[in-house]
Coordinates of C-alpha atoms (C1' of nucleotides) in Angstrom, one line a residue:
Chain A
X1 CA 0.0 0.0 0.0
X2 CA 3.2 2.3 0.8
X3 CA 4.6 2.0 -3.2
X4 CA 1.3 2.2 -4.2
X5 CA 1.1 6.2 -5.1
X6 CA 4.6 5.8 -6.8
X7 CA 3.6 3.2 -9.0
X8 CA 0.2 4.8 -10.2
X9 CA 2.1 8.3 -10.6
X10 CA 4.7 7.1 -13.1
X11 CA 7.7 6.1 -11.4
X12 CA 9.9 5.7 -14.0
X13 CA 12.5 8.2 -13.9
X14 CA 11.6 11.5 -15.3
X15 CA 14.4 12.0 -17.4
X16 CA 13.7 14.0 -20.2
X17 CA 14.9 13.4 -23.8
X18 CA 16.3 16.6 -24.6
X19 CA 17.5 17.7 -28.1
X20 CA 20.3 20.2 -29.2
X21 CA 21.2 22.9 -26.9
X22 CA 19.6 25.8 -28.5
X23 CA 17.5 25.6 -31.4
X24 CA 18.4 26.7 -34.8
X25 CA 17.9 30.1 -36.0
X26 CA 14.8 29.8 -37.8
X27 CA 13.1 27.7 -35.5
X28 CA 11.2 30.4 -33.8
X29 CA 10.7 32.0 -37.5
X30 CA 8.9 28.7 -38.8
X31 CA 7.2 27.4 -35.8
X32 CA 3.6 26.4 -35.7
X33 CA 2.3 27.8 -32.9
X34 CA 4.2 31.1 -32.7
X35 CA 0.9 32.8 -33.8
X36 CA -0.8 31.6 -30.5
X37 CA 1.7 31.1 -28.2
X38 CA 3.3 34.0 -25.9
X39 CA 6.4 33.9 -28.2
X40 CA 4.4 36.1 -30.5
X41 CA 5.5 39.5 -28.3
X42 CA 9.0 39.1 -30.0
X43 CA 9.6 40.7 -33.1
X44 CA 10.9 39.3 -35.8
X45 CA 14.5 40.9 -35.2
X46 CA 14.8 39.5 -31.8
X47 CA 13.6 35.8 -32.5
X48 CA 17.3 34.5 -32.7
X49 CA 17.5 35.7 -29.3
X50 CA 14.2 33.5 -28.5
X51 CA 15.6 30.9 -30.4
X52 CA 18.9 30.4 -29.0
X53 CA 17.6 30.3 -25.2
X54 CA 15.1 27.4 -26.3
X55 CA 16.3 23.8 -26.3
X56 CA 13.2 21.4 -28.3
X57 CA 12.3 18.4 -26.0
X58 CA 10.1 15.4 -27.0
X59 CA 8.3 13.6 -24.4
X60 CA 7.1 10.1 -25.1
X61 CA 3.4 9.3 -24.3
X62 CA 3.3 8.7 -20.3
X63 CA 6.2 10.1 -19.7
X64 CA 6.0 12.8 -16.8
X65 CA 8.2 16.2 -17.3
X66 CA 6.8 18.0 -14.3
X67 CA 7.1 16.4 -10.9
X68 CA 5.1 18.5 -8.4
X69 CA 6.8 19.6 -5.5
X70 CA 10.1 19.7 -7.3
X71 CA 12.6 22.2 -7.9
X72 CA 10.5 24.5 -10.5
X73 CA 14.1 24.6 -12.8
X74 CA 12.1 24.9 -16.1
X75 CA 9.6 27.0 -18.5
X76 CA 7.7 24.8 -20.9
X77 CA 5.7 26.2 -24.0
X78 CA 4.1 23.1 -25.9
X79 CA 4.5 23.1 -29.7
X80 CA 2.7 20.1 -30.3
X81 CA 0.6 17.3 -28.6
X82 CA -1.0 17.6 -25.3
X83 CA 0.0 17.3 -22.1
X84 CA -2.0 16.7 -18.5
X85 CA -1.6 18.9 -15.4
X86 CA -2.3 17.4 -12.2
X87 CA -2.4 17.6 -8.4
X88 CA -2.6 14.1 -6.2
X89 CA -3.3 13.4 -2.6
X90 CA -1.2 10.8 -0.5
X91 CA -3.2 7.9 -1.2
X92 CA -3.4 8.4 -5.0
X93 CA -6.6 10.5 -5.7
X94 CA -5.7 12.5 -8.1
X95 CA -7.0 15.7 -10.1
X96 CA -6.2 16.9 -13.4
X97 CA -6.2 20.4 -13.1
X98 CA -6.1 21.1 -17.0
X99 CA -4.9 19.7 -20.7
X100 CA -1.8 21.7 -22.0
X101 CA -2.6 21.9 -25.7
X102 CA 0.0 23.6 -28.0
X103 CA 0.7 27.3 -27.5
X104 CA 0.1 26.2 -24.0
X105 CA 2.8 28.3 -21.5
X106 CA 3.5 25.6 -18.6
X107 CA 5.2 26.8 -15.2
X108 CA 3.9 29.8 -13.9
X109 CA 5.3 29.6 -10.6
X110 CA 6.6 32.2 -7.8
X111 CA 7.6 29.8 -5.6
X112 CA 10.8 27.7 -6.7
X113 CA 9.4 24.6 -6.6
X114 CA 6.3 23.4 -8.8
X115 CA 2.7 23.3 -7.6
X116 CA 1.4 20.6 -10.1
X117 CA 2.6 17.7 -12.3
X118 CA 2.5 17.8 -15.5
X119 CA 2.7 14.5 -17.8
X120 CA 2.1 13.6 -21.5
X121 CA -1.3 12.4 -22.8
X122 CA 0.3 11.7 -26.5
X123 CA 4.1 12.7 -27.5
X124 CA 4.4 16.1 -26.8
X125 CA 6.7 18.5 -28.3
X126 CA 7.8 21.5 -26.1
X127 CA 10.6 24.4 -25.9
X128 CA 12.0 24.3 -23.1
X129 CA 13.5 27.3 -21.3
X130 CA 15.7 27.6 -18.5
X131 CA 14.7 29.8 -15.4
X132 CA 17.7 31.6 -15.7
X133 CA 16.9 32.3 -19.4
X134 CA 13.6 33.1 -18.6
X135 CA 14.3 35.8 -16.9
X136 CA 17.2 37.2 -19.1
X137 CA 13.8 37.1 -21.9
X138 CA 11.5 39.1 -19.3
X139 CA 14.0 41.5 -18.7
X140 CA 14.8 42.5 -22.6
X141 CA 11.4 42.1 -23.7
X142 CA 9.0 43.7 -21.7
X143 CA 6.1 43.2 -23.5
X144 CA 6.6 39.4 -23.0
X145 CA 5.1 40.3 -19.2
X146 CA 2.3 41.4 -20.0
X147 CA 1.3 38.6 -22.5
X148 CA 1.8 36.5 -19.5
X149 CA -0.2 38.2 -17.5
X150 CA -2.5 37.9 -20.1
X151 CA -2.0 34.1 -20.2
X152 CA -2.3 33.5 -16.6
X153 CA -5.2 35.2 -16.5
X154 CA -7.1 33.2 -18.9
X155 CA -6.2 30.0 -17.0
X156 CA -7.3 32.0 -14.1
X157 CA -10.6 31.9 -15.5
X158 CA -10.5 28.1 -17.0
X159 CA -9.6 27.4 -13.1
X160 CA -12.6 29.2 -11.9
X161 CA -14.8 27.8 -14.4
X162 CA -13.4 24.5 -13.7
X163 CA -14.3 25.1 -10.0
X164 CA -17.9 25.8 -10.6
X165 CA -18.1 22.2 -12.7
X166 CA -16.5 20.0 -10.3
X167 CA -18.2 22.2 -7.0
X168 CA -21.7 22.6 -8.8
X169 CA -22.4 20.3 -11.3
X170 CA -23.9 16.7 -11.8
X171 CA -21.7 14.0 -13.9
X172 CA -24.1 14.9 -17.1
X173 CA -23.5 18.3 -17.1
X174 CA -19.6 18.1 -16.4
X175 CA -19.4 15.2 -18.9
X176 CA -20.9 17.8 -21.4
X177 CA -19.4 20.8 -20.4
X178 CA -16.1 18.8 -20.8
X179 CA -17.2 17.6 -24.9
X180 CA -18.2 20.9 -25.3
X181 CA -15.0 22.4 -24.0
X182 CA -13.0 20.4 -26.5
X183 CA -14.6 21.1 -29.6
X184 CA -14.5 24.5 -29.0
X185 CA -11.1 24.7 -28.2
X186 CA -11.1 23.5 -31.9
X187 CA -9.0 20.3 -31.1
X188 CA -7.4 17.9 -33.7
X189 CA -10.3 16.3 -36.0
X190 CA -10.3 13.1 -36.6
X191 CA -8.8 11.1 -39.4
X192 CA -11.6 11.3 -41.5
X193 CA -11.6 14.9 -41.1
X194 CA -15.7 14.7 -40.0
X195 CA -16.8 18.1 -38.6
X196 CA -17.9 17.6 -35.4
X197 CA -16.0 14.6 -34.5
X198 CA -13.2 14.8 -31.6
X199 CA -10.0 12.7 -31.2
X200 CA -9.8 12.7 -27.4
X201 CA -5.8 11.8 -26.7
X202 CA -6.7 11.0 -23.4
X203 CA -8.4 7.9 -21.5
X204 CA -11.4 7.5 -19.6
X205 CA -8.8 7.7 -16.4
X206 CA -7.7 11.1 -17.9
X207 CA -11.3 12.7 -18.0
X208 CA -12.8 11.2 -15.2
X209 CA -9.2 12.6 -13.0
X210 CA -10.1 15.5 -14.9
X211 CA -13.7 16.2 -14.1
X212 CA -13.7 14.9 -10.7
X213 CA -15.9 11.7 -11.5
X214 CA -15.0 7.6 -11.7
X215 CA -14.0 5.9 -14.6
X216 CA -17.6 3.9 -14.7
X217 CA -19.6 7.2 -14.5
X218 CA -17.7 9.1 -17.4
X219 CA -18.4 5.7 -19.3
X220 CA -22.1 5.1 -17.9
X221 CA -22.6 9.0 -18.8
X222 CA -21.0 8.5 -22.4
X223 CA -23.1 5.3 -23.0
X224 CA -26.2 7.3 -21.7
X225 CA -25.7 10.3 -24.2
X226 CA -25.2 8.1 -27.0
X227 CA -28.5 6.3 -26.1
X228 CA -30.2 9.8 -26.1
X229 CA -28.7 10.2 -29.6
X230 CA -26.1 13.1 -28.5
X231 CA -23.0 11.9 -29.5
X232 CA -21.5 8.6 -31.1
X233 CA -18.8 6.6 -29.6
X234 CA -16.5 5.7 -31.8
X235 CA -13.5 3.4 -32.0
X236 CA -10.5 4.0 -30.4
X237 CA -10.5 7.7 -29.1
X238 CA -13.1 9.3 -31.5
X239 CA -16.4 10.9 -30.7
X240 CA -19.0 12.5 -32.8
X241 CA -21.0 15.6 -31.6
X242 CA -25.0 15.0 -32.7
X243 CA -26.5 17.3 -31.0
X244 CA -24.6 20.2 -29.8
X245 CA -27.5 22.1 -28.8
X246 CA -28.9 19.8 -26.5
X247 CA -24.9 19.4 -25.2
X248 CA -25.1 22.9 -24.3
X249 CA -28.7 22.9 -22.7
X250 CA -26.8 19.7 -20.4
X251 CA -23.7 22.0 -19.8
X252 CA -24.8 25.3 -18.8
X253 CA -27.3 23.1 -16.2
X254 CA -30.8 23.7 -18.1
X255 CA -31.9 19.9 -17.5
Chain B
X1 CA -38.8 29.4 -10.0
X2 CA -37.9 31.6 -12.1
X3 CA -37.3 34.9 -10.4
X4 CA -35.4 32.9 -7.9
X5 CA -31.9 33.0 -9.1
X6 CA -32.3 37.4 -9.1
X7 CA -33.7 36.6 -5.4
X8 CA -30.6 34.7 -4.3
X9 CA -27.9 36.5 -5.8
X10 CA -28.2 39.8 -4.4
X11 CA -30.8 41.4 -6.7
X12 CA -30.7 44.7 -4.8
X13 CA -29.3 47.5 -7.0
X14 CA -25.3 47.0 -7.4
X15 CA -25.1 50.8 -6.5
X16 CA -21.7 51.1 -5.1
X17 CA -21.2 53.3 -1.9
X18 CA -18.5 55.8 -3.4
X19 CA -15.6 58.0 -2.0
X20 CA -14.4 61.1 -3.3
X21 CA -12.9 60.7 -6.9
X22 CA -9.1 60.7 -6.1
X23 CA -8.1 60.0 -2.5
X24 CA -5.9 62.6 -0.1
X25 CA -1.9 62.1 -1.6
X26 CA -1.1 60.7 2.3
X27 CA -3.5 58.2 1.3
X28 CA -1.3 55.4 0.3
X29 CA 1.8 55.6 2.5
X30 CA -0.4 54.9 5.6
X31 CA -2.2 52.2 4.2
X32 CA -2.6 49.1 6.4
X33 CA -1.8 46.9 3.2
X34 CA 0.2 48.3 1.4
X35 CA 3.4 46.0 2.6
X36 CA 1.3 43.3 1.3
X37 CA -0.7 44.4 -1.5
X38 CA 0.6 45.2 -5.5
X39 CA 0.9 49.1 -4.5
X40 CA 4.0 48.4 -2.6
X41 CA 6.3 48.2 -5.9
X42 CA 5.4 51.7 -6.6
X43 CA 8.1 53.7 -5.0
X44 CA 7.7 56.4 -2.4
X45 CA 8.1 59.1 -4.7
X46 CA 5.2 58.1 -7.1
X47 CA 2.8 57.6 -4.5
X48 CA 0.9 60.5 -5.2
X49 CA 0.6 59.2 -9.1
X50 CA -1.0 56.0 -7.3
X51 CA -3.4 57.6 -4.8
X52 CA -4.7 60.2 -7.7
X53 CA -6.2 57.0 -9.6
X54 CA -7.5 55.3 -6.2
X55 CA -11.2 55.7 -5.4
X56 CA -11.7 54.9 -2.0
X57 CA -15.1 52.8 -1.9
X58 CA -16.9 51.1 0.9
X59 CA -19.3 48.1 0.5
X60 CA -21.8 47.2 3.0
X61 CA -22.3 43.5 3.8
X62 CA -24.6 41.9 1.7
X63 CA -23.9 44.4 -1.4
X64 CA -22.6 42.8 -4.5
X65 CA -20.2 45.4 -6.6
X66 CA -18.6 42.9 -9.0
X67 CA -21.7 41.3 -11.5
X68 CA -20.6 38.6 -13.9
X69 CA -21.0 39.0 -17.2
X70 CA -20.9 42.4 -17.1
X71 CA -18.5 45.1 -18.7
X72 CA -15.3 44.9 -16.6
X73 CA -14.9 48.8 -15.8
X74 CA -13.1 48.5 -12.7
X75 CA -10.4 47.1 -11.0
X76 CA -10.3 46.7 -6.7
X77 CA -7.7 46.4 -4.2
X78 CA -9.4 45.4 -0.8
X79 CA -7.8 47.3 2.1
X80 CA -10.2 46.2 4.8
X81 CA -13.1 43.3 5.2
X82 CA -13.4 39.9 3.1
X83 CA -15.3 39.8 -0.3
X84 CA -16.8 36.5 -1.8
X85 CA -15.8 35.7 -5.7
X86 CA -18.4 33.3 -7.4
X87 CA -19.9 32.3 -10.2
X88 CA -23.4 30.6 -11.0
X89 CA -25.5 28.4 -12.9
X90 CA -28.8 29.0 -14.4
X91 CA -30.8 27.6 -12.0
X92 CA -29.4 28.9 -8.6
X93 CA -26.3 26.8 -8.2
X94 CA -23.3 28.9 -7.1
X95 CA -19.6 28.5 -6.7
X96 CA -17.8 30.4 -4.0
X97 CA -13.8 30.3 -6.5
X98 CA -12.0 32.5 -3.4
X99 CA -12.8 34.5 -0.6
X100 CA -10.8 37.8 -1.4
X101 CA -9.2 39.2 2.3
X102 CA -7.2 42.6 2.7
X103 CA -4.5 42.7 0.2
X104 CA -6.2 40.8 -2.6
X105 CA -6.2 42.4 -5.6
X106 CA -9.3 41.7 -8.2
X107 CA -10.2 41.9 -11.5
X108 CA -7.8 40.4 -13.5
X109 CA -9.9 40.0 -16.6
X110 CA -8.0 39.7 -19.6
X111 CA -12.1 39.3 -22.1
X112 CA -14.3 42.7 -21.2
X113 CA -16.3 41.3 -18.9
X114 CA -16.0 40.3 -15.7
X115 CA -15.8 36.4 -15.6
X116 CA -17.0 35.6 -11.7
X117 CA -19.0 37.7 -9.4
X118 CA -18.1 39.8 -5.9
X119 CA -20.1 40.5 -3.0
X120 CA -19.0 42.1 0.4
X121 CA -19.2 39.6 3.0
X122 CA -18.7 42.1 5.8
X123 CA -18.1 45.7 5.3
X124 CA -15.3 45.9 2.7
X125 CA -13.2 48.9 2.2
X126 CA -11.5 48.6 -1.5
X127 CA -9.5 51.3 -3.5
X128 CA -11.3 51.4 -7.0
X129 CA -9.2 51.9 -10.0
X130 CA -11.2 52.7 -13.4
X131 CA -9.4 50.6 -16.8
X132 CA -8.5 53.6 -17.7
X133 CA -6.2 54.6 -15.0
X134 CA -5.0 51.0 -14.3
X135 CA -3.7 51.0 -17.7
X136 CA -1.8 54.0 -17.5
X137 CA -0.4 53.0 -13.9
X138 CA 0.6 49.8 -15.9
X139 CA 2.8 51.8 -18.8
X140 CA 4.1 54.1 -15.9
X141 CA 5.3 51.1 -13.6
X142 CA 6.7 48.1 -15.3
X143 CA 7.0 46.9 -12.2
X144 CA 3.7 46.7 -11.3
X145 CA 3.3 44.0 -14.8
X146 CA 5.4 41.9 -12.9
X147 CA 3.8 41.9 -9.3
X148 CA 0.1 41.1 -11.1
X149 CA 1.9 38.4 -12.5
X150 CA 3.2 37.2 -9.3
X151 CA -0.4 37.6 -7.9
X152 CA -2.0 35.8 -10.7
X153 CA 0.3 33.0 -10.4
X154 CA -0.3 32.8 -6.5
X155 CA -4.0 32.8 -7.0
X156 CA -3.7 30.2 -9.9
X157 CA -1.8 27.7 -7.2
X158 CA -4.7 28.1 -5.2
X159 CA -7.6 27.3 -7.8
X160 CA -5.6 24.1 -8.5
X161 CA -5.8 23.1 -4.9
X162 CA -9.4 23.8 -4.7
X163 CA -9.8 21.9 -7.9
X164 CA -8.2 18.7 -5.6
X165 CA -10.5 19.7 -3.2
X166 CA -13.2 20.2 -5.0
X167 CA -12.7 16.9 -7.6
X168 CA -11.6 14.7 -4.8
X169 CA -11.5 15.0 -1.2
X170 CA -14.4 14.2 0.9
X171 CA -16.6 16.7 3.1
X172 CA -14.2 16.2 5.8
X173 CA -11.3 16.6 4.1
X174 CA -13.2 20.2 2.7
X175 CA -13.6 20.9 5.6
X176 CA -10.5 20.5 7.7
X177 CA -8.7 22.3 4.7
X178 CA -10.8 24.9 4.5
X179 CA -10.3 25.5 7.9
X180 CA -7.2 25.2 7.5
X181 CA -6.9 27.2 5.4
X182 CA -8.5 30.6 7.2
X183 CA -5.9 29.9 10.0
X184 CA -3.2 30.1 7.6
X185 CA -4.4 32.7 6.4
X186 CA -4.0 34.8 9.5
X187 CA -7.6 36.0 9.9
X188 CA -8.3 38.5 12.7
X189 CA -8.6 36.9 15.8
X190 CA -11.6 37.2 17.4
X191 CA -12.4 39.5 20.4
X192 CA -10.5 37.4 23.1
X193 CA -7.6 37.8 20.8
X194 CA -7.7 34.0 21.4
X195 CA -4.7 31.7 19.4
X196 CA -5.8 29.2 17.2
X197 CA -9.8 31.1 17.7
X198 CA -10.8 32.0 13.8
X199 CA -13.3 34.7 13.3
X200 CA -15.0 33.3 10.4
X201 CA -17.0 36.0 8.4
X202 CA -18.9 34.4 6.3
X203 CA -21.9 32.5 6.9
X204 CA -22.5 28.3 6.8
X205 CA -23.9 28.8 3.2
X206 CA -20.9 30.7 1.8
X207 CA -18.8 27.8 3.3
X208 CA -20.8 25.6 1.9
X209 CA -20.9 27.2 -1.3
X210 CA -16.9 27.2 -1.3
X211 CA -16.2 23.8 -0.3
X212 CA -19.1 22.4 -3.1
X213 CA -21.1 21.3 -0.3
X214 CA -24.7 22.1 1.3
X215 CA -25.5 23.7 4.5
X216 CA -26.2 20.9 6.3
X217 CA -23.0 18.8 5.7
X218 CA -21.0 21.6 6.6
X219 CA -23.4 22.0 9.9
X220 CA -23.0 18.0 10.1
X221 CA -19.3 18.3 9.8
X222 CA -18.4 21.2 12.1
X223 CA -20.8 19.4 14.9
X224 CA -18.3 16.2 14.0
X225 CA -15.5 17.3 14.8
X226 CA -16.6 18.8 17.9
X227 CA -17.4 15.6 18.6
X228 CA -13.7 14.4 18.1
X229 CA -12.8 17.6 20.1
X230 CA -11.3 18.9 16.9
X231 CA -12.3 22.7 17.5
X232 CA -14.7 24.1 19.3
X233 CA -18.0 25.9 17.6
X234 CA -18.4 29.0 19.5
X235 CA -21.2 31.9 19.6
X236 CA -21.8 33.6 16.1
X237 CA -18.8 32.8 13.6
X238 CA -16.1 31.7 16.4
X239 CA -14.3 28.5 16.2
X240 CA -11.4 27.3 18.3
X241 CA -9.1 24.8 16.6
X242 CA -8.1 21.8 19.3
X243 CA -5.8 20.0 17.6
X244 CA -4.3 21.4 14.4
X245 CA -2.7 17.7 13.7
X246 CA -5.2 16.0 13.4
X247 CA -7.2 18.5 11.2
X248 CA -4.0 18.6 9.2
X249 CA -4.4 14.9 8.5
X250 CA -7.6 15.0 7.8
X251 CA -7.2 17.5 5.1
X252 CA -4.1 15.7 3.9
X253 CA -6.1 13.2 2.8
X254 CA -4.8 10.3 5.5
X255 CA -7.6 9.4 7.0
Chain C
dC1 C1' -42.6 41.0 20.9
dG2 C1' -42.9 39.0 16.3
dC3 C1' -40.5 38.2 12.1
dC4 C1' -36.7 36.8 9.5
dT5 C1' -32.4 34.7 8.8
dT6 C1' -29.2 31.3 10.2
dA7 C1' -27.8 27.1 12.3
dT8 C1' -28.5 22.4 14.0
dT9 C1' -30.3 17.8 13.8
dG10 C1' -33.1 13.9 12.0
dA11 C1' -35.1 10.9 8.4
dT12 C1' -35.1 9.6 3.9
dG13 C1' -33.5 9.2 -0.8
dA14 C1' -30.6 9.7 -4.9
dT15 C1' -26.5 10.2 -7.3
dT16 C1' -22.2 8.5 -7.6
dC17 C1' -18.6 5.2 -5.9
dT18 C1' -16.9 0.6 -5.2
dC19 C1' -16.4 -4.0 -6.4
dA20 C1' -16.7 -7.3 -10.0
dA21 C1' -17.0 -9.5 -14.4
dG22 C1' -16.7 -9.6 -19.3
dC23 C1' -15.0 -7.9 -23.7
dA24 C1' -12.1 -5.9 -27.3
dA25 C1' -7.7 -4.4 -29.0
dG26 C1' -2.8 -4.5 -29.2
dG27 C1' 1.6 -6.3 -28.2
dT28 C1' 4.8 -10.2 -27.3
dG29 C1' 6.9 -14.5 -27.6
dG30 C1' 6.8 -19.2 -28.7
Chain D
dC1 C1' 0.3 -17.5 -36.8
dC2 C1' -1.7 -18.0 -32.5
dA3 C1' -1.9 -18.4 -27.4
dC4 C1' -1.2 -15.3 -23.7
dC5 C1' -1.0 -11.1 -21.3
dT6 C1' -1.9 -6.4 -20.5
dT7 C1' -4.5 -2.3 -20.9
dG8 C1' -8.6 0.2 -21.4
dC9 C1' -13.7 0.3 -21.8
dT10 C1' -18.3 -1.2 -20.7
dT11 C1' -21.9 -2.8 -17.9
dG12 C1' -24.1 -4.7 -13.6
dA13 C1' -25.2 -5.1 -8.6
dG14 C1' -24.8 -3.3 -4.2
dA15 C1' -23.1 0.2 -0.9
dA16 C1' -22.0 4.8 0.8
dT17 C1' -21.6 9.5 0.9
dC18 C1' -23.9 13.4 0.6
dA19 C1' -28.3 15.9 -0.8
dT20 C1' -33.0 16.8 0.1
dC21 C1' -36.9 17.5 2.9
dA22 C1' -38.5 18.8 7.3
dA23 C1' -38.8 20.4 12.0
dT24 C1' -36.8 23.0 15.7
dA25 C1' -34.0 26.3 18.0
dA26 C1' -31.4 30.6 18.4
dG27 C1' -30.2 35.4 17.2
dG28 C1' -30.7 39.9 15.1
dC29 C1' -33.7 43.8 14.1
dG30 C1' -37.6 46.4 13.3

DNA sequence: CGCCTTATTGATGATTCTCAAGCAAGGTGG
DNA sequence: CCACCTTGCTTGAGAATCATCAATAAGGCG
């Protein structure tokens, strides 16, 4: 029972496949979520300066990159994949405190150690950024501050909205507040490129850590909507939005 | 049923009780919070710059003066009192996301609108600072950029451990944490000036409100762990914590 | 003093959790 | 290529925590 929380919290060692020291020049230039991400403060002229205090790091699927309660030594800013933010209790209860899609600014922390884990759903692709290089960056670029600020405070609200689903809501409504959520937040489609259709990365584990329910009631609740018509279950990871309107009726707590 | 949501969330007029425009320039430099609050990275010198744009404003108990959803046209530093930040559902449900003490600095609200709610709990003294001026105070001070962000991060560290709470622990554990919590915090003592005696400001409903429960388990609770010899529930919002241990177990989750 | 709000406590019930079994898919090794 | 194992999902039965409904008591305030 002692190991126990070690094993289920990925006890492998959290090393972290790192690639070249630096990036190359035009990495920044070229990057696929510059647009989005807080990187877009820096001008074009400065971006070698961006670019050279970056080092690109892979993470394998499972692999956790943030331990919480460890020394907070690093900045993360996910290029691609996504990743899962959590908190956990002694005896393994865990909650996932948010999904880290690309553009997605990861270690916002004042005190020196961090306040969360942070693990990844599918292979993630991140910069990575040294404290000390972080704040060389906020010093010279000011304006890299306030788009932050700007950041934090929009997961400020995601938290708060987060609280009033897992304080307020039933299991229906935070089941459907949570599709909703992801198809707004315009997530990868599937493979057939349907409209409507999600490909969730992460398990029933994931969402139901996630939206403070069991593994049984997210399925029970996903079987139930399908029987309604709402949504269709596909294989693997997929799921088709049917009825989006009566999603929404569900989420905002109009049932 | 369906004029009840207006009734329950303060449908009085949100008329806020207003100070002179501009405060006296001594105003800041004897302010009880200032060692604590975001004004303290302004320098001596510019404090007259800072107290110009303050709007001292006092809220009776009761009196909402943040609405969500609407146009975010202020910003508020409490200096005195405790506010209650929420949000709602249709229907009636609300979500106590923070209790906002002396210090606390609110409406970080990146969208034009105010994502949560505020109502005075007791009587809350704030200093009221329009967009306008809180934007120019922002280009003035580049200091000040940073200290939000410090203050955004410290309140995002405590939405993710009220998303563990919230997602996972039990009504005990809510409980014990919460109160907790309020110790930590350093609340005012209560009139015996008694250690380890919380004055608690806010009613059984707010708690319950906070913590995602109802009344009554909160009442349940409380009476619990008087039972255990835990605390002690005194007159009117008074509670003596007994043993601080075992509460912090409790909340800890071992148990 | 009467009214209203708040808190406490009890009885009952419902939503969700726990425990359990079965199934499908994917990987591995013989 | 197939048995075997592992992992993840689904579904069922029963249990438990917490919510709901209800009654009473205790303050605060006109």
């Amino acid at each position: 029972m002692s190991d126990m929380p070690s094993c289920q919290f990925e006890s492998r060692p959290r090393r972290i496949v790192i690639g070249s020291s630096g990036v190359q020049a035009d990495f920044c230039a070229t990057c696929a979520v510059r647009p989005t991400s807080v990187c877009n403060v820096i001008a074009q002229a400065d971006m070698a300066r961006l670019a050279e205090a970056a080092v690109e790091t892979i993470i394998p699927p499972g692999r956790g990159f943030i331990e919480e309660g460890a020394p907070a030594t690093d900045f993360f800013n996910i290029t691609s994949g996504t990743a899962k933010l959590f908190k956990a209790l002694p005896d393994g209860r865990r909650q996932i405190t948010g999904f880290a899609a690309p553009g997605h600014f990861l270690g916002l922390a004042v005190s020196d150690s961090y306040a969360f884990g942070a693990e990844a759903v599918d292979t993630v692709r991140a910069c990575r950024f040294s404290r000390e290089k972080m704040a060389e960056l906020l010093d010279d670029f000011p304006r890299l501050e306030r788009r932050l600020l700007e950041e934090a405070s929009n997961e400020l609200v995601a938290a708060q909205n987060q609280m009033l689903l897992l304080g307020r809501k039933t299991a229906r409504e935070r089941v459907a507040s949570f599709l909703l959520d992801q198809m707004r937040a315009g997530m990868p489609l599937d493979q057939n490129g349907q409209r409507g259709s999600l490909h969730l990365p992460m398990t029933r584990g994931d969402i139901a850590d996630y939206l403070g329910l069991t593994i049984e009631t997210v399925s029970r609740t996903l079987s139930w909507m399908r029987s309604q018509g709402m949504i269709d279950v596909g294989k693997g990871y997929a799921i088709t939005i049917r009825a989006a309107g009566r999603l929404d009726t569900l989420a905002a707590g109009n049932s």
